[in-house]
Short mmCIF file of C-alpha atoms in Angstrom, two decimals:
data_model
loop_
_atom_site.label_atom_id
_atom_site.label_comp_id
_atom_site.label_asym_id
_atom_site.label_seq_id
_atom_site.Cartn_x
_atom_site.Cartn_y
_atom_site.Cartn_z
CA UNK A 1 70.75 -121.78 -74.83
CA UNK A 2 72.95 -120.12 -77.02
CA UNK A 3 72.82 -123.01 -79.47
CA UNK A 4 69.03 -122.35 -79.74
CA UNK A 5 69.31 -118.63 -80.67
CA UNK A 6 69.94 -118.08 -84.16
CA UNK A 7 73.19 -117.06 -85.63
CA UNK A 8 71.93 -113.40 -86.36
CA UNK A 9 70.50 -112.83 -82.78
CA UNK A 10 73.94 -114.21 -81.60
CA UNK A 11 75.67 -111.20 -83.61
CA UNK A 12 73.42 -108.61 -82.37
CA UNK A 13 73.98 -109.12 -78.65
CA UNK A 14 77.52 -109.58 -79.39
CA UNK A 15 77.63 -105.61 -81.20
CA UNK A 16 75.18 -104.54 -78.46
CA UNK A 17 77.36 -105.74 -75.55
CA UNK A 18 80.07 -104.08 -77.38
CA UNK A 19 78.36 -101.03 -77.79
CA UNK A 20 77.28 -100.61 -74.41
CA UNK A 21 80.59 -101.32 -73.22
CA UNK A 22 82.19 -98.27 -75.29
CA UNK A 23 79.31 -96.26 -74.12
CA UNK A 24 80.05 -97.01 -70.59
CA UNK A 25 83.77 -96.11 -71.35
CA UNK A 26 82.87 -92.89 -73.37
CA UNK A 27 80.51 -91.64 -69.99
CA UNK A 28 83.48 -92.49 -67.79
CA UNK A 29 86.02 -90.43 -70.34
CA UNK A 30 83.05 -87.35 -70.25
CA UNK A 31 83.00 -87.54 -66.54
CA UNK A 32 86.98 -87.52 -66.56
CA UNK A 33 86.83 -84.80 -68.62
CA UNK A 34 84.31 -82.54 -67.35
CA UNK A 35 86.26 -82.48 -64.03
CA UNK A 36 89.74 -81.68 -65.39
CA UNK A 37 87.36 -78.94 -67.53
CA UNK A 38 86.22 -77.72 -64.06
CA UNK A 39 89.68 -77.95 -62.55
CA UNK A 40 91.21 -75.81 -65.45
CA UNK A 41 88.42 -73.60 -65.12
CA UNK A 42 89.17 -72.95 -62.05
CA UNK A 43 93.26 -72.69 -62.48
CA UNK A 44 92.32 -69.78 -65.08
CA UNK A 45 90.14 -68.04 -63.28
CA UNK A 46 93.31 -67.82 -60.63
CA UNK A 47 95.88 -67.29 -62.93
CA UNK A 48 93.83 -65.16 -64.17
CA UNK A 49 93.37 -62.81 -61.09
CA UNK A 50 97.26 -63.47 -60.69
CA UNK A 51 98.29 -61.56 -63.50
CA UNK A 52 95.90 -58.81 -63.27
CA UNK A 53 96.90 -58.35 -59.71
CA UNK A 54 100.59 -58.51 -61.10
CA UNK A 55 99.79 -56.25 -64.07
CA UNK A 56 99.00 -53.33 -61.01
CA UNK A 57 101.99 -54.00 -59.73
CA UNK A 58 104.03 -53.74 -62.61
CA UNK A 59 102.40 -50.59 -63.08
CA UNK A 60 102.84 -49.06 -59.77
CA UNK A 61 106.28 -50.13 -59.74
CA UNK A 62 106.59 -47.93 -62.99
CA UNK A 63 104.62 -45.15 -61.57
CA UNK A 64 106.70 -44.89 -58.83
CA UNK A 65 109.75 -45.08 -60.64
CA UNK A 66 108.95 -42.17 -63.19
CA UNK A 67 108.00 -40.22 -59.95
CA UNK A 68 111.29 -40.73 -58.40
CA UNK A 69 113.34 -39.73 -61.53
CA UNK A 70 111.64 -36.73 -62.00
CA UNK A 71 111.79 -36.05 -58.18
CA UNK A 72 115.86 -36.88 -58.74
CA UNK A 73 115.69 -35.03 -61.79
CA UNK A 74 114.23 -31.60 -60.11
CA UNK A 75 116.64 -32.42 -57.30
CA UNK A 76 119.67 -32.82 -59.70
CA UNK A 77 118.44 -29.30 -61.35
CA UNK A 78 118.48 -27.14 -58.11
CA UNK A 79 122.05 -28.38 -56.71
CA UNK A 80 123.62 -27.75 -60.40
CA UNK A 81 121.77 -24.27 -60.25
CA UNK A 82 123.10 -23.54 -57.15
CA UNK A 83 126.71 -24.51 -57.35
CA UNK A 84 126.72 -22.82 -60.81
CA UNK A 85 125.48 -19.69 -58.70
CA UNK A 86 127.71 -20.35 -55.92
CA UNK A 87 130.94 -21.22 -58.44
CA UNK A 88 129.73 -17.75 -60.51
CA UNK A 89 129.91 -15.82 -57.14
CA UNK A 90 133.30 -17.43 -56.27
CA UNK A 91 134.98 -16.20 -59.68
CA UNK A 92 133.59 -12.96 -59.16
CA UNK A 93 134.40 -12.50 -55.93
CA UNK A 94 137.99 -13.58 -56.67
CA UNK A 95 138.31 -11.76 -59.63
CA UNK A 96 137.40 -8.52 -57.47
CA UNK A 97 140.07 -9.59 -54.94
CA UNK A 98 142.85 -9.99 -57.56
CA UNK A 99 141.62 -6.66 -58.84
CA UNK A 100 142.34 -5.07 -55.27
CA UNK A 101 145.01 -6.77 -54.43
CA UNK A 102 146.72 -5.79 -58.37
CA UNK A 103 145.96 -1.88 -57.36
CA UNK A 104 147.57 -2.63 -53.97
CA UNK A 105 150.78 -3.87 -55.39
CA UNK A 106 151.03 -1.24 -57.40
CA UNK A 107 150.02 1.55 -55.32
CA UNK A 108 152.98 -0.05 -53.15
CA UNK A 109 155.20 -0.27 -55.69
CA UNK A 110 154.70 3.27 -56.55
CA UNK A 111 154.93 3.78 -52.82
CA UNK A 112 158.52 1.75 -52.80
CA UNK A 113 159.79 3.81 -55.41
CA UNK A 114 158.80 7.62 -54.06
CA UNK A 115 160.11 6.13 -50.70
CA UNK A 116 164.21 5.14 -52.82
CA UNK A 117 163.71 7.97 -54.51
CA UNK A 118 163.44 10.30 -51.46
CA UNK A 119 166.12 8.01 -49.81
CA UNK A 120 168.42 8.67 -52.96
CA UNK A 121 167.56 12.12 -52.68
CA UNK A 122 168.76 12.90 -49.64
CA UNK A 123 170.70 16.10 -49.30
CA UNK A 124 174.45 15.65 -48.55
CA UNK A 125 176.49 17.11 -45.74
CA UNK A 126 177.38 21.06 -46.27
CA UNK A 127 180.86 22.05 -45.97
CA UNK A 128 180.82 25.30 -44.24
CA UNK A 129 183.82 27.48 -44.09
CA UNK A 130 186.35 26.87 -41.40
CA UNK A 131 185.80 29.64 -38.91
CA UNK A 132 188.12 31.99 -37.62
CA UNK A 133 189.14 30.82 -34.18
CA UNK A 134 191.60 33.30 -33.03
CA UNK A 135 189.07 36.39 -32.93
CA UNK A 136 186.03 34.28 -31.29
CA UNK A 137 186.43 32.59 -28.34
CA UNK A 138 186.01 29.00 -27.77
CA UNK A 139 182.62 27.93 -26.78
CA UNK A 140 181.70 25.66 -23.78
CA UNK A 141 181.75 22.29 -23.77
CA UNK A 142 178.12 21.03 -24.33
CA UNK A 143 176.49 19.54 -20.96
CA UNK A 144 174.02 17.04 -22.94
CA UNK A 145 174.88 14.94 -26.16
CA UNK A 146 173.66 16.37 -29.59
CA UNK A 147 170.62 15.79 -30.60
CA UNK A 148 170.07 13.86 -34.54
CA UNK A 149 169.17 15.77 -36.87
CA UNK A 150 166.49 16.29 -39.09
CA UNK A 151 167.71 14.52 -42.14
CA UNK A 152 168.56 11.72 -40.02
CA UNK A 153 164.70 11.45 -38.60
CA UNK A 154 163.37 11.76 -42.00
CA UNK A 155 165.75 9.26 -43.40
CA UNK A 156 164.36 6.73 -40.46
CA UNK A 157 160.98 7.49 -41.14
CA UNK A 158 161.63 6.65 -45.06
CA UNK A 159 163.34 3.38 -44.11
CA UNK A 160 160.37 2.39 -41.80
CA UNK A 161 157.78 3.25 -44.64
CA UNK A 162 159.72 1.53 -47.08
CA UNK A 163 160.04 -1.74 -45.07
CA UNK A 164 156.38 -1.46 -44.49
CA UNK A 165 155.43 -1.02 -48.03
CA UNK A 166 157.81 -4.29 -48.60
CA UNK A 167 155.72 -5.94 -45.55
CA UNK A 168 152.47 -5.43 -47.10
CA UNK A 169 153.64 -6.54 -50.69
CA UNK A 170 154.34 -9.84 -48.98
CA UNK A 171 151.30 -10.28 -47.53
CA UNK A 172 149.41 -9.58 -50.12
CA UNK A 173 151.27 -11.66 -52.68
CA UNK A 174 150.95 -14.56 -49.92
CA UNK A 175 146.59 -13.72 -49.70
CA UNK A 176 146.69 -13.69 -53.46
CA UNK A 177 148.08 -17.51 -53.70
CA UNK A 178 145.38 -18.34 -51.09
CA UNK A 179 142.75 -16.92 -53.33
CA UNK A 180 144.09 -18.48 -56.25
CA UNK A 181 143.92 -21.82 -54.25
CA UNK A 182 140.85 -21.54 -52.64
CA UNK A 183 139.56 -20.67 -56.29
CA UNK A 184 140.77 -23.56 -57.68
CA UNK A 185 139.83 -25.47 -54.74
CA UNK A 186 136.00 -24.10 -55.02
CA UNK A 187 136.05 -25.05 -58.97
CA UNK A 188 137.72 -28.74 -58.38
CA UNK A 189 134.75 -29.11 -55.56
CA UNK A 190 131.63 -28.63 -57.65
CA UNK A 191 129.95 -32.11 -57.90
CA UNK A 192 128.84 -32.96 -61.58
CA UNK A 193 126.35 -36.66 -60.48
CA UNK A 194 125.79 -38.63 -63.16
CA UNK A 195 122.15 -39.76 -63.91
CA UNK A 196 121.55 -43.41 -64.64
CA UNK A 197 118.91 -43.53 -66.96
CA UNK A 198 118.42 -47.15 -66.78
CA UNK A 199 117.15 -47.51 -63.01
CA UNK A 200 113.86 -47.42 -63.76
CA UNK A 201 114.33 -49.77 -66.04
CA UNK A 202 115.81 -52.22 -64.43
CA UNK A 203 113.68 -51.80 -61.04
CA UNK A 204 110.65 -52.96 -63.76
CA UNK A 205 112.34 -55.43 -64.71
CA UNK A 206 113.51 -57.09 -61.76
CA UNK A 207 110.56 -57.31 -59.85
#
């Protein structure tokens, strides 16, 4: 049969048959195509979603973490305020105390020094005349032991004063060290925390 057909007619069913064979191939690389379109499609549309849902995140994340370093920030402001106020109060009260305890030392050194003075001061034994024993007669024996006298009380009294006043210096040179310490204590104690700036940062960045 085919020897019967003419040449030409021969050549056109040959380019048809090709023809229709790439059409048939183009409508099975549409098809192809149109579904990975429609799978795509669909990836975006979830990716899509994905980052927007991601994107509120983020910013939550960030929201909260401005919140919380201002809320540190405010918190960070009060305790510095108050141990400022509470270190202030400390000095002042201990410079008072030094004050006090300064006019005590030297109202007991003053003290210490009327108290050897008076003690220096004491009057010394009178020599009185010897008395004539041949026109008086002798006197009795005494029947109780003599009593001490009055320069002898005052001089005990002075002594216990003085040891006093040297008592009191003591103490209050030993409660002046303990003030100084407990001072120094108070200003070693006062807590200086150190703000990282870059938490919020990094809490954005790792999640």
């Amino acid at each position: 049969m085919n020897r019967v057909l003419p040449q030409d007619i021969q050549i056109l069913l040959f380019g048809l048959i090709i023809v229709a064979g790439l059409f048939l191939i183009s409508l099975i690389r549409i098809f192809l195509l149109s579904r990975s379109n429609r799978r795509m499609r669909v990836e975006n549309a979830r990716m899509e979603k994905q980052a927007a849902l991601q994107q509120m995140e983020v910013t939550s994340i960030h929201h909260d973490a401005m919140s919380w370093r201002a809320k540190t920030q405010r918190q960070f402001d009060a305790l510095r305020s108050e141990f400022s106020h509470k270190l202030q109060q400390s000095d002042q009260g201990g410079t008072h105390a030094l004050k006090d305890l300064n006019e005590a030392h030297k109202k007991a050194l003053a003290r210490i020094s009327e108290l050897e003075a008076a003690l220096s001061a004491k009057p010394s034994a009178m020599v009185l005349p010897a008395p004539v024993t041949a026109a008086l007669p002798k006197p009795p024996p005494p029947s109780q032991p003599g009593l001490p006298t009055m320069d002898s009380l005052r001089i005990q009294s002075l002594e216990t004063e003085l040891a006093a006043a040297k008592a009191e210096i003591a103490s209050g040179r030993q409660h002046n060290a303990a003030l100084q310490r407990s001072l120094l204590l108070a200003r070693r104690r006062l807590p200086v925390p150190a703000m990282r700036k870059s938490a919020p940062r990094s809490a954005v960045r790792s999640s």
